[in-house]
Short mmCIF file of C-alpha atoms and ligand atoms in Angstrom, two decimals:
data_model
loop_
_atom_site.label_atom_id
_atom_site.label_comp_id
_atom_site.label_asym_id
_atom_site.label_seq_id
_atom_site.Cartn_x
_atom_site.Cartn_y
_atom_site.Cartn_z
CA UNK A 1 0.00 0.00 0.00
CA UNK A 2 1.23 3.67 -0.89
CA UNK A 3 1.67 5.90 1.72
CA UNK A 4 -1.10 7.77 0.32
CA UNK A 5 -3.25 4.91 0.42
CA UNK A 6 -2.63 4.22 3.77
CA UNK A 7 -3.45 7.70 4.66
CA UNK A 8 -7.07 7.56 2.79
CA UNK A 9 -7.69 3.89 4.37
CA UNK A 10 -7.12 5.33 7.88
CA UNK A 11 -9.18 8.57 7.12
CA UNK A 12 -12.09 6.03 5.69
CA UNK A 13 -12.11 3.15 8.28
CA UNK A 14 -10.57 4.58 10.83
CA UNK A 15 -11.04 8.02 11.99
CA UNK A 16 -14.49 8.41 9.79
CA UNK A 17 -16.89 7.56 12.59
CA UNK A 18 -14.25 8.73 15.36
CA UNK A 19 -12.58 11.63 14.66
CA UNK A 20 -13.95 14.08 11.75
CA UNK A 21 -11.02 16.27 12.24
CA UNK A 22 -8.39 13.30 12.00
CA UNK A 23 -10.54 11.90 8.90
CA UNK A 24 -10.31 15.46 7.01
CA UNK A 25 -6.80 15.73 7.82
CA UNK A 26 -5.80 12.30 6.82
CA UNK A 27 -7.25 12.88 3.27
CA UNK A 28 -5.25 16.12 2.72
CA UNK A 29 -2.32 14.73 3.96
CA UNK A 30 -2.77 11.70 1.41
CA UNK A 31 -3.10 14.42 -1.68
CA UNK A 32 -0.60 16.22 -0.12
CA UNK A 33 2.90 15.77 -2.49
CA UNK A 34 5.55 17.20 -0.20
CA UNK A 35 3.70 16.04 3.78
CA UNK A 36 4.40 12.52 1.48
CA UNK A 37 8.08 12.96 0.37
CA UNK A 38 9.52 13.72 3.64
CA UNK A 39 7.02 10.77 4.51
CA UNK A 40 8.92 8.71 2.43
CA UNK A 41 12.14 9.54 4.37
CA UNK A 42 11.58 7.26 7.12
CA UNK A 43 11.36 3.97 7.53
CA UNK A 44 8.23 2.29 6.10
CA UNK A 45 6.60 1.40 9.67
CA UNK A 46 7.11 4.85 10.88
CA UNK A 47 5.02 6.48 8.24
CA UNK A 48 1.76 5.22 10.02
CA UNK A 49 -0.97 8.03 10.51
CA UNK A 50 -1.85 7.68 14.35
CA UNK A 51 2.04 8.12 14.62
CA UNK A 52 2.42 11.14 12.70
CA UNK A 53 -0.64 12.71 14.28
CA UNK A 54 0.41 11.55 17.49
CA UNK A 55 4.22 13.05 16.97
CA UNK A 56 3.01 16.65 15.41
CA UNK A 57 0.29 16.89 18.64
CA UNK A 58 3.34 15.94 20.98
CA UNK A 59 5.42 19.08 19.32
CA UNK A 60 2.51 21.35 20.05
CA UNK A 61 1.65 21.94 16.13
CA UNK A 62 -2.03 22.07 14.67
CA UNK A 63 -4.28 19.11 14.21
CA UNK A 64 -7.77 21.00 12.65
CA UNK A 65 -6.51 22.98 10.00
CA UNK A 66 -4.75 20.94 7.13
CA UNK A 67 -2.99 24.01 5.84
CA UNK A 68 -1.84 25.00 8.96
CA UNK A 69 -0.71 21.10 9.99
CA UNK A 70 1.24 21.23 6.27
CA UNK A 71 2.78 24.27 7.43
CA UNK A 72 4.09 23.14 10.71
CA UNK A 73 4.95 19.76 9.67
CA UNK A 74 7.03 21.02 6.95
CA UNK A 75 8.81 23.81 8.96
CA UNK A 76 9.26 21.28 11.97
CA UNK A 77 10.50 18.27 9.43
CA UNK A 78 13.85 17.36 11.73
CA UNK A 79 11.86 17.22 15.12
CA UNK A 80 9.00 15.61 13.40
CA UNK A 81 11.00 12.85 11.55
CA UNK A 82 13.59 12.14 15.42
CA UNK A 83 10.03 11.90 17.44
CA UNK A 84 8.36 9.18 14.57
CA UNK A 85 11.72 7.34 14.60
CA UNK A 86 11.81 7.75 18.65
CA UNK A 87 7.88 6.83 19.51
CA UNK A 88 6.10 4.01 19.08
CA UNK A 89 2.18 3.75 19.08
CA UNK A 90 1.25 2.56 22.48
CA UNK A 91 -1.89 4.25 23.53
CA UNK A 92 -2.59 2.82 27.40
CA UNK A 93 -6.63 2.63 27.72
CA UNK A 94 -7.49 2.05 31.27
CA UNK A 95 -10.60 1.91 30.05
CA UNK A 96 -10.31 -1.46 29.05
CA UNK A 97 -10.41 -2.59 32.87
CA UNK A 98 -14.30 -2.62 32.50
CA UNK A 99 -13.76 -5.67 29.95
CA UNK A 100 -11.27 -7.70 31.99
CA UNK A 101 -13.37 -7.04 35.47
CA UNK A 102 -16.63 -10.07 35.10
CA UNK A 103 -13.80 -12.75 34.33
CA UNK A 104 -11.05 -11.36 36.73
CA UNK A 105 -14.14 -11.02 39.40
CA UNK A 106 -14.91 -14.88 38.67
CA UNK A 107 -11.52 -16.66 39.27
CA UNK A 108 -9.68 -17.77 42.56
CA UNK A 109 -8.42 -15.09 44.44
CA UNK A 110 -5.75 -13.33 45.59
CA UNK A 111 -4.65 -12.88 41.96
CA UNK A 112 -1.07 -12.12 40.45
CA UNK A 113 -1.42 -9.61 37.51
CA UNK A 114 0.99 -10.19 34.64
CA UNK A 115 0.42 -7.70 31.80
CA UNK A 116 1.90 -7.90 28.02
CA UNK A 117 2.37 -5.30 25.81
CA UNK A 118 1.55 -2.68 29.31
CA UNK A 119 2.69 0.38 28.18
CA UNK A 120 2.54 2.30 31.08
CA UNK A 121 1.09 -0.17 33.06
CA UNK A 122 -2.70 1.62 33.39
CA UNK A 123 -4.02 -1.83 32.86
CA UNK A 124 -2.59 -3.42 36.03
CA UNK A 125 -5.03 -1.75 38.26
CA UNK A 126 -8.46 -2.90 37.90
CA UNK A 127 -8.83 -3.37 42.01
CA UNK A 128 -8.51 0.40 42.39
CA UNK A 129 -10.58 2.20 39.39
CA UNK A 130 -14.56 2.95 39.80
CA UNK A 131 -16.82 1.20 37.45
CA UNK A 132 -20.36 2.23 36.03
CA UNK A 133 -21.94 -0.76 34.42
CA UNK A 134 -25.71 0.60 33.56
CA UNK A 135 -26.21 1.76 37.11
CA UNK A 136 -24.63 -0.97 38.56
CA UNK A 137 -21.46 0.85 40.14
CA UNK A 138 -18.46 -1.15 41.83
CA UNK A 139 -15.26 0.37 43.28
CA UNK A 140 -14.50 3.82 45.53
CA UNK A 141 -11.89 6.08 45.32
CA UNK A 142 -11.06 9.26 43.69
CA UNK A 143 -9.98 6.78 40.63
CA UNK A 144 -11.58 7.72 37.35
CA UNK A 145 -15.26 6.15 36.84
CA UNK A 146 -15.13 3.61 33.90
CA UNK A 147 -18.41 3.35 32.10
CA UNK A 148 -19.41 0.02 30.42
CA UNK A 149 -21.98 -0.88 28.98
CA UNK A 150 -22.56 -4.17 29.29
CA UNK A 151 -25.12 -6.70 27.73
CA UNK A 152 -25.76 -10.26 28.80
CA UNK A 153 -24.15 -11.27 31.78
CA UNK A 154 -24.33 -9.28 34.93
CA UNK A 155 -22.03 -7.08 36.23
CA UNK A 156 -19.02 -8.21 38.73
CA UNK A 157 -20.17 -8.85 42.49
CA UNK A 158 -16.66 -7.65 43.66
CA UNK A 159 -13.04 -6.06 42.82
CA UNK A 160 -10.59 -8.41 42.60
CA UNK A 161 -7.65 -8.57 45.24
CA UNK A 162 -4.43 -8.08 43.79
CA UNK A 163 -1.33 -9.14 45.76
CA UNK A 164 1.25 -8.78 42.26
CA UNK A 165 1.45 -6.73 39.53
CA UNK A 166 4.24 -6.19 36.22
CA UNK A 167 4.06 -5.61 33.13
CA UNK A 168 5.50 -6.06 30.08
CA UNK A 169 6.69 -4.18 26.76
CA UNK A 170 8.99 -3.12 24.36
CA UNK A 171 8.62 0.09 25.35
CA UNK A 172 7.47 0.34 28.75
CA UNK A 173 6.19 4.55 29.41
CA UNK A 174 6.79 5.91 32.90
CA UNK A 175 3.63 7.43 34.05
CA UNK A 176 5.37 9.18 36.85
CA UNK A 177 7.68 11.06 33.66
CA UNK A 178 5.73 14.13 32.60
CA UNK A 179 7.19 13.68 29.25
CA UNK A 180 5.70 10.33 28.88
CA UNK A 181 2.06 10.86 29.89
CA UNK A 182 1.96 13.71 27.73
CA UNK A 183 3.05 11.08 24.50
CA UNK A 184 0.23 8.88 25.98
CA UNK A 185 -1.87 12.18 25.59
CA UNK A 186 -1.20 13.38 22.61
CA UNK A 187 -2.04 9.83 20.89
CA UNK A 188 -5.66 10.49 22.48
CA UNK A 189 -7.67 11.26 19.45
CA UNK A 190 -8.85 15.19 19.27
CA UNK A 191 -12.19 14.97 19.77
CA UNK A 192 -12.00 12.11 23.18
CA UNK A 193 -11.82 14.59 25.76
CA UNK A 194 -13.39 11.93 28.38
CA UNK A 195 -10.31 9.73 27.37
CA UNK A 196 -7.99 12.67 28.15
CA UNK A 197 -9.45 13.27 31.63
CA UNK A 198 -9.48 9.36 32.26
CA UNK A 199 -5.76 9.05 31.26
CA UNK A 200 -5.19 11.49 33.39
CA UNK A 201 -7.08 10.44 36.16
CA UNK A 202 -5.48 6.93 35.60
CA UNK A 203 -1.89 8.02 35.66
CA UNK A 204 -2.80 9.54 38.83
CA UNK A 205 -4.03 6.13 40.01
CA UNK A 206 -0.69 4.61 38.72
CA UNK A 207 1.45 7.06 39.71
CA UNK A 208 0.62 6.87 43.31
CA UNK A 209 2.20 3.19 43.69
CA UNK A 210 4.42 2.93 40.02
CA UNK A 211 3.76 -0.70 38.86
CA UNK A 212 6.82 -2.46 37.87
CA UNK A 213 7.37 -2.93 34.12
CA UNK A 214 9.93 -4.97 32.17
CA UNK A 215 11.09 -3.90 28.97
CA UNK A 216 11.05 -7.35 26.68
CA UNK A 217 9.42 -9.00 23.93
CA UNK A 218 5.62 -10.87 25.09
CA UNK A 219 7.57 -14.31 23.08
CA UNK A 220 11.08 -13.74 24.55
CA UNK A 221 10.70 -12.56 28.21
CA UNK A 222 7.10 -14.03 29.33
CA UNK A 223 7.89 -16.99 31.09
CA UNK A 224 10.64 -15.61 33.24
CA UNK A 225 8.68 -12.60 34.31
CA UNK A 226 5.82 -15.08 35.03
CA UNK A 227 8.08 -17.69 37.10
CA UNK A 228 8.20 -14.02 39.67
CA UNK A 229 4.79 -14.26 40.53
CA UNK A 230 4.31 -14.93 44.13
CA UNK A 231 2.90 -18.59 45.44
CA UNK A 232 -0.41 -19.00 46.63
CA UNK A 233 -1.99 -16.24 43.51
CA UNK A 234 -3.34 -16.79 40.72
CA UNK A 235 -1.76 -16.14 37.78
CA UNK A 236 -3.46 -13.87 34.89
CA UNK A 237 -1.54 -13.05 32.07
CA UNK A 238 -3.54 -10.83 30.03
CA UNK A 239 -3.43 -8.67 27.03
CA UNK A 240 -5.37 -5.62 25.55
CA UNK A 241 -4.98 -4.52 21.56
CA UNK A 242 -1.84 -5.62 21.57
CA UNK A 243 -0.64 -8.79 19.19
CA UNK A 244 -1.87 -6.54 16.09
CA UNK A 245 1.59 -5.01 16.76
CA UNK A 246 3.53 -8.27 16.53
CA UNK A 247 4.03 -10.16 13.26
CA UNK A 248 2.11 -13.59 13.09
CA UNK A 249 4.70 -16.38 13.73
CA UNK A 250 5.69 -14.09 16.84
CA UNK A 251 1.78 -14.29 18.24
CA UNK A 252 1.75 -18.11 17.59
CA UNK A 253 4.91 -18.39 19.33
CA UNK A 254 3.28 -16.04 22.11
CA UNK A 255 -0.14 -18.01 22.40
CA UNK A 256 1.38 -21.22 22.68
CA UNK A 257 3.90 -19.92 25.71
CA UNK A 258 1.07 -18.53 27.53
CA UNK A 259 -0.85 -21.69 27.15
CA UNK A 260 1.61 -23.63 28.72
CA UNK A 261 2.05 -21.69 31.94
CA UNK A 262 0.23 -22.15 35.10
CA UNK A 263 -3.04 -19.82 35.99
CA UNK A 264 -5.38 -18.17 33.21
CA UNK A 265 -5.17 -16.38 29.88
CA UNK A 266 -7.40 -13.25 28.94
CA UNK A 267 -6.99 -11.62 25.77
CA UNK A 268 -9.27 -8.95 24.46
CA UNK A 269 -7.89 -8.76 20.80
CA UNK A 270 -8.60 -8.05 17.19
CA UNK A 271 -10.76 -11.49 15.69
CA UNK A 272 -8.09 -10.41 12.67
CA UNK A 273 -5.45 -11.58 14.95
CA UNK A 274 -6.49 -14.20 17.32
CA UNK A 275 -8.71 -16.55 15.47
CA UNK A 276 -12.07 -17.97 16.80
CA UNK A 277 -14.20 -20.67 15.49
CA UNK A 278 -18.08 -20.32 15.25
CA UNK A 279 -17.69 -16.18 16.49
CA UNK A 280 -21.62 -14.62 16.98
CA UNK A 281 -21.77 -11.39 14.58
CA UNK A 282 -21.21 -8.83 15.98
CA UNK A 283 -23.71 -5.98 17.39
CA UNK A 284 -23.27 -3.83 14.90
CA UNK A 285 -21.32 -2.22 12.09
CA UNK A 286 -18.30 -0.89 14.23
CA UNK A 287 -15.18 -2.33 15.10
CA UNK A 288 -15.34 -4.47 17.85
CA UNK A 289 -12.80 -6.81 19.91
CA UNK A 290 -12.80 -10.24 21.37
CA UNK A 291 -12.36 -11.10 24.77
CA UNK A 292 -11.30 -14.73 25.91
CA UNK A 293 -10.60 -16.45 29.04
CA UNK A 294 -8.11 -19.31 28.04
CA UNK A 295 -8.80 -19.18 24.56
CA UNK A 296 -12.27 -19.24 25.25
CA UNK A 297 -14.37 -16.51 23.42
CA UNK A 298 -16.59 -14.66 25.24
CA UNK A 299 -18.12 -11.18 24.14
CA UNK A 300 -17.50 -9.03 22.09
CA UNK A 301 -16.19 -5.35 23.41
CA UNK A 302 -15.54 -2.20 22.09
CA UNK A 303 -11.93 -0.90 21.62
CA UNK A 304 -11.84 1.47 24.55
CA UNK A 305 -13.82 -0.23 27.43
CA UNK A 306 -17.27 1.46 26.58
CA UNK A 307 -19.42 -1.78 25.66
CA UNK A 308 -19.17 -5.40 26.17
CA UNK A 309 -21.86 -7.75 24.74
CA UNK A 310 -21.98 -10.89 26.19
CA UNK A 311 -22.17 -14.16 23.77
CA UNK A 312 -25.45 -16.13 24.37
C1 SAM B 401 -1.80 -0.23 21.45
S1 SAM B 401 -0.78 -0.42 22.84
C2 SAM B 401 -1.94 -1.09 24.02
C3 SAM B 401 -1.45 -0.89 25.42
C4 SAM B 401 -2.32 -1.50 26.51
N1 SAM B 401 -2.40 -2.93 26.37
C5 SAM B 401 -3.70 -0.91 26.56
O1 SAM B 401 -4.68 -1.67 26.43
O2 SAM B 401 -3.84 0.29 26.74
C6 SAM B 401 0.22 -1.84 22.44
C7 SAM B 401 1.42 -2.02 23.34
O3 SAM B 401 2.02 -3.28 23.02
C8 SAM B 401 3.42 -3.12 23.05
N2 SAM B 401 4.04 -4.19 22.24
C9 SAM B 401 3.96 -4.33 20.90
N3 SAM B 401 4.66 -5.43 20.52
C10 SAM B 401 5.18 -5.98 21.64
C11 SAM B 401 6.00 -7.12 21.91
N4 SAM B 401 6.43 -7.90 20.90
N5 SAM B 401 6.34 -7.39 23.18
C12 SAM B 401 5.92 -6.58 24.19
N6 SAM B 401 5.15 -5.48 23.99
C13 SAM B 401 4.78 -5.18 22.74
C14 SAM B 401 3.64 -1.72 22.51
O4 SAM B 401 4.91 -1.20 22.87
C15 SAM B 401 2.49 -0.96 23.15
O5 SAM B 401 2.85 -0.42 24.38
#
């Protein structure tokens, strides 16, 4: 796919339904000759759209005026092109917790938390976030409120005790580095100012008691980070939008390691990247997730935490 292409598929089946002022800006930038040249200057897998938007919005330059992002983009080419080389995509959705909360709420307790591909490690603290399922609500706290709704199960009894946490990923973010949360910001798309505040009221969350996060590869480094987990815990190894990011015969080699190890799988991935037999379609038109328990589909979710819908 050309560059340009790439740019027009994002602005159509991406940020169309999502982000009108990504989806105009995407289709300028695809018609726009020189934005693509210096494009062209970096590496293939750093010309990605989210990471270019993502990089200029870091720098402080425009994001609703295509003229004006052509202008800064172009004037700002050096900083532009170190940051896309220097960043990776890693957007950390604590949202998510209200997906992995009914099956994390269901197995033996305490539990030991291992996450893959972490980022900054929001996703390691489903025991102390607030949850709004319908008007079921779970969870004090001045942690941020995560809404979910949620269709055909009922909503979890109880938090689940956590006695261990880590993460890891290639690129672990600090959320206690200014510098860092404001990457994880700027990736936040324009118009998902509730995302914003819940990042931020996340971080917070995080912040207050760091989690501890490994840099490594989810193939390379799992088991020994999982052999760490205390005695007498349960094991989760879990995973959020993540194995789209890793090239197949790496995710094979990932699904069979965490198969193999002791304690419980959930993933809540792509059905483009883990593969399900016999899948219900889904609720409707938009992109949607899978989330298993040991390879086990159950429901499918939406990408940032805001709807699960339970399989009959
Ligand atoms: C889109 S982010 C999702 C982060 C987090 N799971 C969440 O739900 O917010 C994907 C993360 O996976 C990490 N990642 C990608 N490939 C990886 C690999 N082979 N090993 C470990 N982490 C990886 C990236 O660095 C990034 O932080």
């Amino acid at each position: 796919m050309t560059t340009a292409a790439r740019y027009v598929d994002f602005a159509r089946r991406e940020a169309h339904s999502e982000s009108p002022v990504y989806a105009r800006l995407c289709t300028a930038i695809a018609a726009d000759e020189q934005l693509l040249a210096l494009l062209e200057s970096v590496p293939e897998p750093r010309r990605q759209p989210n990471l270019l938007l993502g990089v200029v919005r870091l720098l402080g330059g425009p994001v609703d005026d295509p003229a004006a992002f052509h202008d800064f983009a172009v004037a700002h080419w050096p900083a532009v092109a170190a940051q896309l080389l220097a960043r990776a995509t890693q957007t950390n959705e604590a949202g998510r917790c209200a997906l992995l909360l009914p099956v994390l709420a269901t197995l033996p307790q305490p539990l030991a938390l291992l996450e893959v591909g972490a980022s900054a490690g929001l996703g390691l603290y489903p025991d102390r976030y607030r949850y709004r399922y319908g008007d079921h609500e779970l969870g004090t706290g001045a942690g941020p409120v995560l809404e979910c709704a949620l269709t055909g199960t009922p909503p979890p009894a109880r938090l689940p005790r956590v006695v261990w946490r880590a993460g890891l990923d290639l690129h672990p973010l600090d959320v206690t580095d200014p510098a860092d949360v404001a990457w994880l910001d700027a990736l936040i798309w324009p118009e998902h100012r509730h995302r914003r505040d819940r990042l931020r009221a996340a971080a917070a969350v995080a912040a207050a008691d760091p989690p501890a996060l490994h840099r490594g590869d989810l193939a390379d480094d799992l088991p020994r980070l999982a052999a760490q987990a205390p005695a007498g815990a349960t094991l989760v190894v879990f995973h959020a939008s993540v194995l789209y990011q890793v090239p197949a015969e790496r995710r094979a080699r990932f699904t069979d390691l965490v198969r193999a190890l002791p304690g419980h799988w959930i993933a809540v991935e792509s059905p483009d990247v883990i593969r399900y037999e016999g899948l219900p379609a889904p609720p409707d038109g938009t992109q949607h997730n899978v989330l298993a328990l040991d390879g086990r589909p159950l429901a499918w979710t939406r990408p940032h935490g805001q709807a699960m819908t339970w399989f009959a």
